[in-house]
């Protein structure tokens, strides 16, 4: 398991090294480019800030009112086999909405501890799955397609595999 | 989607809180959460700006060309009959690279462009073609070399080792991706036999 940790730790520095080192070799104006991109980053965060306010408050209300506990207790007999209860709200919302699932994931991580089993698992699931329904809708409607055949089935299977593999790997990490 | 979900979340929460006597909790959570978003966004801001900057550098160097070359055999395996269409090929390649580099904002427009070109080759205009399905499945699997958003979340919540999750995320995504591709390939074959 220390190898997994090691690769995770060196991944970011290596990616930065390759990109910056290569830019230096090609003699591009590397810092100017960086500034331009960083400015775009500022815009991205500013743009999603209103969405986050709306969703964090809504998710916080769902949790503090007890609705999430209620739903979890109803569905958990079925999902108990392959994932912990705490993860359930994330697994349900993840395919539907990116920003809502981000709010839920943050909520779960905060409630269970960022370096706890559940906290790490929520982060891994969040990072290894996508907003499937949204992606399918945007891509299909952009070319005015109505019949999507088996694309939903194939993508959801991939998502479920992603969740199951996440559970297995994170369990191994904590053993 | 959120125009439906968001009000449902709020209305159900308030009704349930009144019934179950949790209304005080709910009231407090409104203050706590708005404060949380501000803290969270500040951390997110740092990480997003840093990676947008670094990826902008990558976009303007020949790294993109190397990646395209590496991806070529994979793309030829995944998509059928697009070798002759260089525009389509380029859009799909750039869409995948943008996904890998974590440039979500760049990936979607490129993917939609590719969908447009694929639609020209599509025989039934109201139905997804095999290539379109493959493109969508690749985009829903989201292979990302540095999962910046999750890192930012972990960082903002004070993790000892925010990057600990990178390799597990790679493994889970790659498994999901391989299964997604296999399922798609198999279903494409089955679908043809039916026709």
JSON list of N, CA and C in Angstrom, two decimals, chain A residues 7-8 12 22-23 26 33-34 36-38 41-42 44 49 54 56 61-65 67 102 109-110 114-115 123 128 130 139 143 145-147 149 158 166 169 173, chain B residues 6 13 16 22 26 29 33 36-37 41 49 51-53 56 60-63 105 115 119 126-128 130 139-140 142 149-150 154 159-160 163-164 167 171 173 176 191:
[
{"chain": "A", "resi": 7, "resn": "UNK", "atom": "N", "xyz": [2.94, 6.86, -5.23]},
{"chain": "A", "resi": 7, "resn": "UNK", "atom": "CA", "xyz": [2.55, 7.33, -6.57]},
{"chain": "A", "resi": 7, "resn": "UNK", "atom": "C", "xyz": [1.64, 8.55, -6.44]},
{"chain": "A", "resi": 8, "resn": "UNK", "atom": "N", "xyz": [0.69, 8.48, -5.47]},
{"chain": "A", "resi": 8, "resn": "UNK", "atom": "CA", "xyz": [-0.22, 9.61, -5.28]},
{"chain": "A", "resi": 8, "resn": "UNK", "atom": "C", "xyz": [0.54, 10.88, -4.91]},
{"chain": "A", "resi": 12, "resn": "UNK", "atom": "N", "xyz": [1.49, 14.78, -8.68]},
{"chain": "A", "resi": 12, "resn": "UNK", "atom": "CA", "xyz": [1.33, 16.20, -8.95]},
{"chain": "A", "resi": 12, "resn": "UNK", "atom": "C", "xyz": [2.66, 16.88, -9.29]},
{"chain": "A", "resi": 22, "resn": "UNK", "atom": "N", "xyz": [9.06, 21.10, -20.10]},
{"chain": "A", "resi": 22, "resn": "UNK", "atom": "CA", "xyz": [8.87, 21.05, -21.54]},
{"chain": "A", "resi": 22, "resn": "UNK", "atom": "C", "xyz": [8.65, 22.45, -22.12]},
{"chain": "A", "resi": 23, "resn": "UNK", "atom": "N", "xyz": [7.90, 23.27, -21.39]},
{"chain": "A", "resi": 23, "resn": "UNK", "atom": "CA", "xyz": [7.65, 24.64, -21.85]},
{"chain": "A", "resi": 23, "resn": "UNK", "atom": "C", "xyz": [8.96, 25.41, -21.92]},
{"chain": "A", "resi": 26, "resn": "UNK", "atom": "N", "xyz": [10.85, 24.43, -24.96]},
{"chain": "A", "resi": 26, "resn": "UNK", "atom": "CA", "xyz": [10.28, 24.98, -26.19]},
{"chain": "A", "resi": 26, "resn": "UNK", "atom": "C", "xyz": [10.35, 26.50, -26.22]},
{"chain": "A", "resi": 33, "resn": "UNK", "atom": "N", "xyz": [1.80, 32.65, -19.90]},
{"chain": "A", "resi": 33, "resn": "UNK", "atom": "CA", "xyz": [0.76, 31.66, -20.16]},
{"chain": "A", "resi": 33, "resn": "UNK", "atom": "C", "xyz": [0.10, 31.23, -18.86]},
{"chain": "A", "resi": 34, "resn": "UNK", "atom": "N", "xyz": [0.94, 31.02, -17.85]},
{"chain": "A", "resi": 34, "resn": "UNK", "atom": "CA", "xyz": [0.41, 30.60, -16.55]},
{"chain": "A", "resi": 34, "resn": "UNK", "atom": "C", "xyz": [-0.58, 31.64, -16.02]},
{"chain": "A", "resi": 36, "resn": "UNK", "atom": "N", "xyz": [-2.33, 33.81, -17.65]},
{"chain": "A", "resi": 36, "resn": "UNK", "atom": "CA", "xyz": [-3.56, 33.82, -18.44]},
{"chain": "A", "resi": 36, "resn": "UNK", "atom": "C", "xyz": [-4.49, 32.70, -17.98]},
{"chain": "A", "resi": 37, "resn": "UNK", "atom": "N", "xyz": [-3.92, 31.52, -17.80]},
{"chain": "A", "resi": 37, "resn": "UNK", "atom": "CA", "xyz": [-4.74, 30.38, -17.37]},
{"chain": "A", "resi": 37, "resn": "UNK", "atom": "C", "xyz": [-5.28, 30.58, -15.96]},
{"chain": "A", "resi": 38, "resn": "UNK", "atom": "N", "xyz": [-4.43, 31.09, -15.06]},
{"chain": "A", "resi": 38, "resn": "UNK", "atom": "CA", "xyz": [-4.85, 31.28, -13.67]},
{"chain": "A", "resi": 38, "resn": "UNK", "atom": "C", "xyz": [-6.02, 32.25, -13.59]},
{"chain": "A", "resi": 41, "resn": "UNK", "atom": "N", "xyz": [-9.09, 30.50, -14.23]},
{"chain": "A", "resi": 41, "resn": "UNK", "atom": "CA", "xyz": [-9.48, 29.77, -13.04]},
{"chain": "A", "resi": 41, "resn": "UNK", "atom": "C", "xyz": [-10.31, 30.63, -12.10]},
{"chain": "A", "resi": 42, "resn": "UNK", "atom": "N", "xyz": [-9.91, 31.88, -11.99]},
{"chain": "A", "resi": 42, "resn": "UNK", "atom": "CA", "xyz": [-10.63, 32.85, -11.16]},
{"chain": "A", "resi": 42, "resn": "UNK", "atom": "C", "xyz": [-12.08, 32.97, -11.63]},
{"chain": "A", "resi": 44, "resn": "UNK", "atom": "N", "xyz": [-13.77, 30.76, -13.39]},
{"chain": "A", "resi": 44, "resn": "UNK", "atom": "CA", "xyz": [-14.50, 29.49, -13.18]},
{"chain": "A", "resi": 44, "resn": "UNK", "atom": "C", "xyz": [-15.10, 29.49, -11.77]},
{"chain": "A", "resi": 49, "resn": "UNK", "atom": "N", "xyz": [-19.73, 30.06, -7.87]},
{"chain": "A", "resi": 49, "resn": "UNK", "atom": "CA", "xyz": [-20.00, 30.43, -6.48]},
{"chain": "A", "resi": 49, "resn": "UNK", "atom": "C", "xyz": [-21.51, 30.53, -6.16]},
{"chain": "A", "resi": 54, "resn": "UNK", "atom": "N", "xyz": [-26.34, 28.10, -3.29]},
{"chain": "A", "resi": 54, "resn": "UNK", "atom": "CA", "xyz": [-27.68, 27.51, -3.35]},
{"chain": "A", "resi": 54, "resn": "UNK", "atom": "C", "xyz": [-27.67, 26.05, -2.94]},
{"chain": "A", "resi": 56, "resn": "UNK", "atom": "N", "xyz": [-25.19, 24.15, -1.35]},
{"chain": "A", "resi": 56, "resn": "UNK", "atom": "CA", "xyz": [-24.70, 23.81, 0.00]},
{"chain": "A", "resi": 56, "resn": "UNK", "atom": "C", "xyz": [-25.80, 24.02, 1.02]},
{"chain": "A", "resi": 61, "resn": "UNK", "atom": "N", "xyz": [-29.71, 21.64, 4.56]},
{"chain": "A", "resi": 61, "resn": "UNK", "atom": "CA", "xyz": [-31.07, 21.52, 5.07]},
{"chain": "A", "resi": 61, "resn": "UNK", "atom": "C", "xyz": [-31.54, 20.07, 5.02]},
{"chain": "A", "resi": 62, "resn": "UNK", "atom": "N", "xyz": [-31.24, 19.40, 3.92]},
{"chain": "A", "resi": 62, "resn": "UNK", "atom": "CA", "xyz": [-31.63, 17.99, 3.78]},
{"chain": "A", "resi": 62, "resn": "UNK", "atom": "C", "xyz": [-31.04, 17.17, 4.92]},
{"chain": "A", "resi": 63, "resn": "UNK", "atom": "N", "xyz": [-29.77, 17.45, 5.26]},
{"chain": "A", "resi": 63, "resn": "UNK", "atom": "CA", "xyz": [-29.10, 16.67, 6.29]},
{"chain": "A", "resi": 63, "resn": "UNK", "atom": "C", "xyz": [-29.63, 17.02, 7.68]},
{"chain": "A", "resi": 64, "resn": "UNK", "atom": "N", "xyz": [-29.70, 18.35, 7.96]},
{"chain": "A", "resi": 64, "resn": "UNK", "atom": "CA", "xyz": [-30.06, 18.76, 9.32]},
{"chain": "A", "resi": 64, "resn": "UNK", "atom": "C", "xyz": [-31.52, 18.44, 9.64]},
{"chain": "A", "resi": 65, "resn": "UNK", "atom": "N", "xyz": [-32.37, 18.36, 8.60]},
{"chain": "A", "resi": 65, "resn": "UNK", "atom": "CA", "xyz": [-33.78, 18.04, 8.86]},
{"chain": "A", "resi": 65, "resn": "UNK", "atom": "C", "xyz": [-33.98, 16.55, 9.11]},
{"chain": "A", "resi": 67, "resn": "UNK", "atom": "N", "xyz": [-33.84, 14.27, 6.55]},
{"chain": "A", "resi": 67, "resn": "UNK", "atom": "CA", "xyz": [-34.34, 13.60, 5.35]},
{"chain": "A", "resi": 67, "resn": "UNK", "atom": "C", "xyz": [-33.34, 12.58, 4.82]},
{"chain": "A", "resi": 102, "resn": "UNK", "atom": "N", "xyz": [-21.05, 17.53, -5.56]},
{"chain": "A", "resi": 102, "resn": "UNK", "atom": "CA", "xyz": [-19.87, 18.13, -4.92]},
{"chain": "A", "resi": 102, "resn": "UNK", "atom": "C", "xyz": [-20.23, 18.62, -3.53]},
{"chain": "A", "resi": 109, "resn": "UNK", "atom": "N", "xyz": [-17.65, 14.21, 3.67]},
{"chain": "A", "resi": 109, "resn": "UNK", "atom": "CA", "xyz": [-16.24, 14.22, 4.10]},
{"chain": "A", "resi": 109, "resn": "UNK", "atom": "C", "xyz": [-16.10, 14.98, 5.41]},
{"chain": "A", "resi": 110, "resn": "UNK", "atom": "N", "xyz": [-16.80, 16.11, 5.50]},
{"chain": "A", "resi": 110, "resn": "UNK", "atom": "CA", "xyz": [-16.70, 16.93, 6.71]},
{"chain": "A", "resi": 110, "resn": "UNK", "atom": "C", "xyz": [-17.28, 16.20, 7.92]},
{"chain": "A", "resi": 114, "resn": "UNK", "atom": "N", "xyz": [-11.97, 14.02, 7.26]},
{"chain": "A", "resi": 114, "resn": "UNK", "atom": "CA", "xyz": [-11.40, 14.04, 5.90]},
{"chain": "A", "resi": 114, "resn": "UNK", "atom": "C", "xyz": [-10.47, 12.85, 5.65]},
{"chain": "A", "resi": 115, "resn": "UNK", "atom": "N", "xyz": [-9.79, 12.37, 6.69]},
{"chain": "A", "resi": 115, "resn": "UNK", "atom": "CA", "xyz": [-8.88, 11.24, 6.49]},
{"chain": "A", "resi": 115, "resn": "UNK", "atom": "C", "xyz": [-9.45, 9.92, 7.00]},
{"chain": "A", "resi": 123, "resn": "UNK", "atom": "N", "xyz": [-14.27, 10.88, -1.41]},
{"chain": "A", "resi": 123, "resn": "UNK", "atom": "CA", "xyz": [-13.39, 11.64, -2.31]},
{"chain": "A", "resi": 123, "resn": "UNK", "atom": "C", "xyz": [-13.03, 10.81, -3.54]},
{"chain": "A", "resi": 128, "resn": "UNK", "atom": "N", "xyz": [-13.72, 9.63, -9.36]},
{"chain": "A", "resi": 128, "resn": "UNK", "atom": "CA", "xyz": [-13.64, 8.61, -10.39]},
{"chain": "A", "resi": 128, "resn": "UNK", "atom": "C", "xyz": [-14.95, 8.43, -11.16]},
{"chain": "A", "resi": 130, "resn": "UNK", "atom": "N", "xyz": [-18.56, 10.53, -13.03]},
{"chain": "A", "resi": 130, "resn": "UNK", "atom": "CA", "xyz": [-18.93, 11.77, -13.72]},
{"chain": "A", "resi": 130, "resn": "UNK", "atom": "C", "xyz": [-20.42, 12.03, -13.59]},
{"chain": "A", "resi": 139, "resn": "UNK", "atom": "N", "xyz": [-24.85, 16.09, -24.58]},
{"chain": "A", "resi": 139, "resn": "UNK", "atom": "CA", "xyz": [-24.27, 15.60, -25.84]},
{"chain": "A", "resi": 139, "resn": "UNK", "atom": "C", "xyz": [-25.37, 15.21, -26.83]},
{"chain": "A", "resi": 143, "resn": "UNK", "atom": "N", "xyz": [-27.11, 17.68, -30.78]},
{"chain": "A", "resi": 143, "resn": "UNK", "atom": "CA", "xyz": [-27.35, 17.34, -32.19]},
{"chain": "A", "resi": 143, "resn": "UNK", "atom": "C", "xyz": [-28.79, 16.86, -32.38]},
{"chain": "A", "resi": 145, "resn": "UNK", "atom": "N", "xyz": [-30.78, 14.71, -30.85]},
{"chain": "A", "resi": 145, "resn": "UNK", "atom": "CA", "xyz": [-31.05, 13.27, -30.92]},
{"chain": "A", "resi": 145, "resn": "UNK", "atom": "C", "xyz": [-31.99, 12.87, -29.80]},
{"chain": "A", "resi": 146, "resn": "UNK", "atom": "N", "xyz": [-32.98, 12.04, -30.14]},
{"chain": "A", "resi": 146, "resn": "UNK", "atom": "CA", "xyz": [-33.95, 11.62, -29.12]},
{"chain": "A", "resi": 146, "resn": "UNK", "atom": "C", "xyz": [-33.72, 10.19, -28.69]},
{"chain": "A", "resi": 147, "resn": "UNK", "atom": "N", "xyz": [-33.38, 9.31, -29.65]},
{"chain": "A", "resi": 147, "resn": "UNK", "atom": "CA", "xyz": [-33.17, 7.90, -29.30]},
{"chain": "A", "resi": 147, "resn": "UNK", "atom": "C", "xyz": [-31.72, 7.68, -28.91]},
{"chain": "A", "resi": 149, "resn": "UNK", "atom": "N", "xyz": [-30.46, 4.87, -27.45]},
{"chain": "A", "resi": 149, "resn": "UNK", "atom": "CA", "xyz": [-30.11, 3.44, -27.41]},
{"chain": "A", "resi": 149, "resn": "UNK", "atom": "C", "xyz": [-29.62, 3.02, -26.02]},
{"chain": "A", "resi": 158, "resn": "UNK", "atom": "N", "xyz": [-20.56, 1.52, -16.04]},
{"chain": "A", "resi": 158, "resn": "UNK", "atom": "CA", "xyz": [-19.21, 2.01, -15.78]},
{"chain": "A", "resi": 158, "resn": "UNK", "atom": "C", "xyz": [-19.15, 2.73, -14.44]},
{"chain": "A", "resi": 166, "resn": "UNK", "atom": "N", "xyz": [-13.77, 1.60, -6.14]},
{"chain": "A", "resi": 166, "resn": "UNK", "atom": "CA", "xyz": [-13.38, 2.58, -5.11]},
{"chain": "A", "resi": 166, "resn": "UNK", "atom": "C", "xyz": [-13.51, 1.97, -3.72]},
{"chain": "A", "resi": 169, "resn": "UNK", "atom": "N", "xyz": [-10.64, -0.62, -3.18]},
{"chain": "A", "resi": 169, "resn": "UNK", "atom": "CA", "xyz": [-9.30, -0.05, -3.01]},
{"chain": "A", "resi": 169, "resn": "UNK", "atom": "C", "xyz": [-9.18, 0.69, -1.68]},
{"chain": "A", "resi": 173, "resn": "UNK", "atom": "N", "xyz": [-6.72, 0.17, 1.51]},
{"chain": "A", "resi": 173, "resn": "UNK", "atom": "CA", "xyz": [-5.85, 1.22, 2.05]},
{"chain": "A", "resi": 173, "resn": "UNK", "atom": "C", "xyz": [-5.97, 1.31, 3.57]},
{"chain": "B", "resi": 6, "resn": "UNK", "atom": "N", "xyz": [-33.66, 21.40, -6.79]},
{"chain": "B", "resi": 6, "resn": "UNK", "atom": "CA", "xyz": [-33.35, 22.35, -5.73]},
{"chain": "B", "resi": 6, "resn": "UNK", "atom": "C", "xyz": [-34.57, 22.72, -4.87]},
{"chain": "B", "resi": 13, "resn": "UNK", "atom": "N", "xyz": [-37.17, 19.31, 2.98]},
{"chain": "B", "resi": 13, "resn": "UNK", "atom": "CA", "xyz": [-36.40, 19.48, 4.21]},
{"chain": "B", "resi": 13, "resn": "UNK", "atom": "C", "xyz": [-37.20, 20.23, 5.26]},
{"chain": "B", "resi": 16, "resn": "UNK", "atom": "N", "xyz": [-40.20, 18.16, 6.48]},
{"chain": "B", "resi": 16, "resn": "UNK", "atom": "CA", "xyz": [-39.74, 17.04, 7.31]},
{"chain": "B", "resi": 16, "resn": "UNK", "atom": "C", "xyz": [-39.22, 17.54, 8.65]},
{"chain": "B", "resi": 22, "resn": "UNK", "atom": "N", "xyz": [-36.98, 18.90, 13.97]},
{"chain": "B", "resi": 22, "resn": "UNK", "atom": "CA", "xyz": [-35.57, 19.29, 13.74]},
{"chain": "B", "resi": 22, "resn": "UNK", "atom": "C", "xyz": [-35.44, 20.72, 13.23]},
{"chain": "B", "resi": 26, "resn": "UNK", "atom": "N", "xyz": [-32.24, 22.80, 11.46]},
{"chain": "B", "resi": 26, "resn": "UNK", "atom": "CA", "xyz": [-32.31, 23.26, 10.08]},
{"chain": "B", "resi": 26, "resn": "UNK", "atom": "C", "xyz": [-32.01, 24.76, 10.01]},
{"chain": "B", "resi": 29, "resn": "UNK", "atom": "N", "xyz": [-28.38, 25.34, 10.37]},
{"chain": "B", "resi": 29, "resn": "UNK", "atom": "CA", "xyz": [-27.57, 24.86, 9.24]},
{"chain": "B", "resi": 29, "resn": "UNK", "atom": "C", "xyz": [-27.50, 25.90, 8.13]},
{"chain": "B", "resi": 33, "resn": "UNK", "atom": "N", "xyz": [-23.89, 26.73, 6.72]},
{"chain": "B", "resi": 33, "resn": "UNK", "atom": "CA", "xyz": [-23.56, 26.35, 5.35]},
{"chain": "B", "resi": 33, "resn": "UNK", "atom": "C", "xyz": [-23.10, 27.53, 4.50]},
{"chain": "B", "resi": 36, "resn": "UNK", "atom": "N", "xyz": [-19.67, 28.13, 5.31]},
{"chain": "B", "resi": 36, "resn": "UNK", "atom": "CA", "xyz": [-18.85, 27.05, 4.76]},
{"chain": "B", "resi": 36, "resn": "UNK", "atom": "C", "xyz": [-18.52, 27.26, 3.28]},
{"chain": "B", "resi": 37, "resn": "UNK", "atom": "N", "xyz": [-19.52, 27.72, 2.51]},
{"chain": "B", "resi": 37, "resn": "UNK", "atom": "CA", "xyz": [-19.30, 27.89, 1.07]},
{"chain": "B", "resi": 37, "resn": "UNK", "atom": "C", "xyz": [-18.20, 28.91, 0.83]},
{"chain": "B", "resi": 41, "resn": "UNK", "atom": "N", "xyz": [-14.94, 27.92, -1.10]},
{"chain": "B", "resi": 41, "resn": "UNK", "atom": "CA", "xyz": [-14.65, 28.54, -2.39]},
{"chain": "B", "resi": 41, "resn": "UNK", "atom": "C", "xyz": [-13.26, 29.16, -2.42]},
{"chain": "B", "resi": 49, "resn": "UNK", "atom": "N", "xyz": [-7.09, 28.00, -9.83]},
{"chain": "B", "resi": 49, "resn": "UNK", "atom": "CA", "xyz": [-6.24, 28.96, -10.54]},
{"chain": "B", "resi": 49, "resn": "UNK", "atom": "C", "xyz": [-4.89, 28.34, -10.86]},
{"chain": "B", "resi": 51, "resn": "UNK", "atom": "N", "xyz": [-4.05, 25.18, -11.29]},
{"chain": "B", "resi": 51, "resn": "UNK", "atom": "CA", "xyz": [-4.09, 24.16, -12.34]},
{"chain": "B", "resi": 51, "resn": "UNK", "atom": "C", "xyz": [-4.54, 24.71, -13.68]},
{"chain": "B", "resi": 52, "resn": "UNK", "atom": "N", "xyz": [-5.44, 25.70, -13.67]},
{"chain": "B", "resi": 52, "resn": "UNK", "atom": "CA", "xyz": [-5.80, 26.33, -14.94]},
{"chain": "B", "resi": 52, "resn": "UNK", "atom": "C", "xyz": [-4.56, 26.95, -15.55]},
{"chain": "B", "resi": 53, "resn": "UNK", "atom": "N", "xyz": [-3.73, 27.56, -14.72]},
{"chain": "B", "resi": 53, "resn": "UNK", "atom": "CA", "xyz": [-2.50, 28.18, -15.20]},
{"chain": "B", "resi": 53, "resn": "UNK", "atom": "C", "xyz": [-1.55, 27.16, -15.79]},
{"chain": "B", "resi": 56, "resn": "UNK", "atom": "N", "xyz": [-2.84, 25.68, -19.00]},
{"chain": "B", "resi": 56, "resn": "UNK", "atom": "CA", "xyz": [-2.74, 26.65, -20.10]},
{"chain": "B", "resi": 56, "resn": "UNK", "atom": "C", "xyz": [-1.34, 26.56, -20.72]},
{"chain": "B", "resi": 60, "resn": "UNK", "atom": "N", "xyz": [-0.27, 25.16, -24.72]},
{"chain": "B", "resi": 60, "resn": "UNK", "atom": "CA", "xyz": [0.48, 25.94, -25.69]},
{"chain": "B", "resi": 60, "resn": "UNK", "atom": "C", "xyz": [1.85, 25.35, -26.01]},
{"chain": "B", "resi": 61, "resn": "UNK", "atom": "N", "xyz": [2.08, 24.10, -25.64]},
{"chain": "B", "resi": 61, "resn": "UNK", "atom": "CA", "xyz": [3.34, 23.45, -26.00]},
{"chain": "B", "resi": 61, "resn": "UNK", "atom": "C", "xyz": [3.05, 22.19, -26.82]},
{"chain": "B", "resi": 62, "resn": "UNK", "atom": "N", "xyz": [4.13, 21.51, -27.22]},
{"chain": "B", "resi": 62, "resn": "UNK", "atom": "CA", "xyz": [3.95, 20.35, -28.10]},
{"chain": "B", "resi": 62, "resn": "UNK", "atom": "C", "xyz": [3.50, 19.11, -27.36]},
{"chain": "B", "resi": 63, "resn": "UNK", "atom": "N", "xyz": [3.33, 19.22, -26.03]},
{"chain": "B", "resi": 63, "resn": "UNK", "atom": "CA", "xyz": [2.84, 18.07, -25.25]},
{"chain": "B", "resi": 63, "resn": "UNK", "atom": "C", "xyz": [1.54, 17.55, -25.86]},
{"chain": "B", "resi": 105, "resn": "UNK", "atom": "N", "xyz": [-13.96, 22.73, -18.78]},
{"chain": "B", "resi": 105, "resn": "UNK", "atom": "CA", "xyz": [-14.53, 23.82, -19.57]},
{"chain": "B", "resi": 105, "resn": "UNK", "atom": "C", "xyz": [-14.13, 23.76, -21.03]},
{"chain": "B", "resi": 115, "resn": "UNK", "atom": "N", "xyz": [-19.43, 15.77, -31.76]},
{"chain": "B", "resi": 115, "resn": "UNK", "atom": "CA", "xyz": [-20.78, 15.23, -31.96]},
{"chain": "B", "resi": 115, "resn": "UNK", "atom": "C", "xyz": [-21.39, 15.76, -33.25]},
{"chain": "B", "resi": 119, "resn": "UNK", "atom": "N", "xyz": [-22.56, 13.59, -36.39]},
{"chain": "B", "resi": 119, "resn": "UNK", "atom": "CA", "xyz": [-23.96, 13.63, -36.84]},
{"chain": "B", "resi": 119, "resn": "UNK", "atom": "C", "xyz": [-24.03, 13.67, -38.36]},
{"chain": "B", "resi": 126, "resn": "UNK", "atom": "N", "xyz": [-32.09, 10.89, -35.82]},
{"chain": "B", "resi": 126, "resn": "UNK", "atom": "CA", "xyz": [-32.69, 11.05, -34.49]},
{"chain": "B", "resi": 126, "resn": "UNK", "atom": "C", "xyz": [-32.16, 10.01, -33.50]},
{"chain": "B", "resi": 127, "resn": "UNK", "atom": "N", "xyz": [-31.18, 9.19, -33.95]},
{"chain": "B", "resi": 127, "resn": "UNK", "atom": "CA", "xyz": [-30.66, 8.12, -33.10]},
{"chain": "B", "resi": 127, "resn": "UNK", "atom": "C", "xyz": [-29.15, 8.26, -32.96]},
{"chain": "B", "resi": 128, "resn": "UNK", "atom": "N", "xyz": [-28.62, 7.95, -31.77]},
{"chain": "B", "resi": 128, "resn": "UNK", "atom": "CA", "xyz": [-27.16, 8.01, -31.57]},
{"chain": "B", "resi": 128, "resn": "UNK", "atom": "C", "xyz": [-26.48, 6.95, -32.41]},
{"chain": "B", "resi": 130, "resn": "UNK", "atom": "N", "xyz": [-23.06, 4.51, -33.36]},
{"chain": "B", "resi": 130, "resn": "UNK", "atom": "CA", "xyz": [-22.11, 3.76, -32.52]},
{"chain": "B", "resi": 130, "resn": "UNK", "atom": "C", "xyz": [-20.99, 4.66, -32.01]},
{"chain": "B", "resi": 139, "resn": "UNK", "atom": "N", "xyz": [-16.66, 10.23, -22.24]},
{"chain": "B", "resi": 139, "resn": "UNK", "atom": "CA", "xyz": [-16.80, 11.48, -21.49]},
{"chain": "B", "resi": 139, "resn": "UNK", "atom": "C", "xyz": [-17.42, 11.29, -20.11]},
{"chain": "B", "resi": 140, "resn": "UNK", "atom": "N", "xyz": [-18.25, 10.25, -19.96]},
{"chain": "B", "resi": 140, "resn": "UNK", "atom": "CA", "xyz": [-18.83, 10.03, -18.64]},
{"chain": "B", "resi": 140, "resn": "UNK", "atom": "C", "xyz": [-17.84, 9.31, -17.73]},
{"chain": "B", "resi": 142, "resn": "UNK", "atom": "N", "xyz": [-14.55, 10.08, -17.50]},
{"chain": "B", "resi": 142, "resn": "UNK", "atom": "CA", "xyz": [-13.74, 11.15, -16.92]},
{"chain": "B", "resi": 142, "resn": "UNK", "atom": "C", "xyz": [-12.39, 10.74, -16.36]},
{"chain": "B", "resi": 149, "resn": "UNK", "atom": "N", "xyz": [-10.51, 19.14, -8.23]},
{"chain": "B", "resi": 149, "resn": "UNK", "atom": "CA", "xyz": [-11.62, 19.54, -7.37]},
{"chain": "B", "resi": 149, "resn": "UNK", "atom": "C", "xyz": [-11.61, 18.76, -6.06]},
{"chain": "B", "resi": 150, "resn": "UNK", "atom": "N", "xyz": [-11.44, 17.44, -6.19]},
{"chain": "B", "resi": 150, "resn": "UNK", "atom": "CA", "xyz": [-11.43, 16.60, -4.99]},
{"chain": "B", "resi": 150, "resn": "UNK", "atom": "C", "xyz": [-10.24, 16.96, -4.09]},
{"chain": "B", "resi": 154, "resn": "UNK", "atom": "N", "xyz": [-10.47, 18.17, -0.19]},
{"chain": "B", "resi": 154, "resn": "UNK", "atom": "CA", "xyz": [-9.72, 17.55, 0.91]},
{"chain": "B", "resi": 154, "resn": "UNK", "atom": "C", "xyz": [-8.82, 18.56, 1.60]},
{"chain": "B", "resi": 159, "resn": "UNK", "atom": "N", "xyz": [-7.02, 18.04, 5.38]},
{"chain": "B", "resi": 159, "resn": "UNK", "atom": "CA", "xyz": [-6.45, 16.69, 5.34]},
{"chain": "B", "resi": 159, "resn": "UNK", "atom": "C", "xyz": [-4.94, 16.72, 5.58]},
{"chain": "B", "resi": 160, "resn": "UNK", "atom": "N", "xyz": [-4.43, 15.64, 6.22]},
{"chain": "B", "resi": 160, "resn": "UNK", "atom": "CA", "xyz": [-2.98, 15.53, 6.41]},
{"chain": "B", "resi": 160, "resn": "UNK", "atom": "C", "xyz": [-2.27, 15.27, 5.10]},
{"chain": "B", "resi": 163, "resn": "UNK", "atom": "N", "xyz": [-3.25, 14.50, -1.26]},
{"chain": "B", "resi": 163, "resn": "UNK", "atom": "CA", "xyz": [-3.00, 13.81, -2.53]},
{"chain": "B", "resi": 163, "resn": "UNK", "atom": "C", "xyz": [-3.11, 12.29, -2.43]},
{"chain": "B", "resi": 164, "resn": "UNK", "atom": "N", "xyz": [-3.34, 11.77, -1.24]},
{"chain": "B", "resi": 164, "resn": "UNK", "atom": "CA", "xyz": [-3.38, 10.33, -1.02]},
{"chain": "B", "resi": 164, "resn": "UNK", "atom": "C", "xyz": [-4.36, 9.62, -1.96]},
{"chain": "B", "resi": 167, "resn": "UNK", "atom": "N", "xyz": [-3.89, 8.07, -6.74]},
{"chain": "B", "resi": 167, "resn": "UNK", "atom": "CA", "xyz": [-3.72, 6.75, -7.36]},
{"chain": "B", "resi": 167, "resn": "UNK", "atom": "C", "xyz": [-4.99, 5.90, -7.27]},
{"chain": "B", "resi": 171, "resn": "UNK", "atom": "N", "xyz": [-7.03, 4.17, -10.48]},
{"chain": "B", "resi": 171, "resn": "UNK", "atom": "CA", "xyz": [-7.41, 2.76, -10.59]},
{"chain": "B", "resi": 171, "resn": "UNK", "atom": "C", "xyz": [-8.91, 2.62, -10.83]},
{"chain": "B", "resi": 173, "resn": "UNK", "atom": "N", "xyz": [-11.10, 4.81, -11.91]},
{"chain": "B", "resi": 173, "resn": "UNK", "atom": "CA", "xyz": [-11.54, 5.35, -13.20]},
{"chain": "B", "resi": 173, "resn": "UNK", "atom": "C", "xyz": [-11.18, 4.43, -14.34]},
{"chain": "B", "resi": 176, "resn": "UNK", "atom": "N", "xyz": [-13.47, 1.49, -14.44]},
{"chain": "B", "resi": 176, "resn": "UNK", "atom": "CA", "xyz": [-14.78, 1.92, -14.93]},
{"chain": "B", "resi": 176, "resn": "UNK", "atom": "C", "xyz": [-14.72, 2.15, -16.44]},
{"chain": "B", "resi": 191, "resn": "UNK", "atom": "N", "xyz": [-26.47, -5.19, -31.08]},
{"chain": "B", "resi": 191, "resn": "UNK", "atom": "CA", "xyz": [-27.43, -4.32, -31.75]},
{"chain": "B", "resi": 191, "resn": "UNK", "atom": "C", "xyz": [-27.44, -4.58, -33.25]}
]
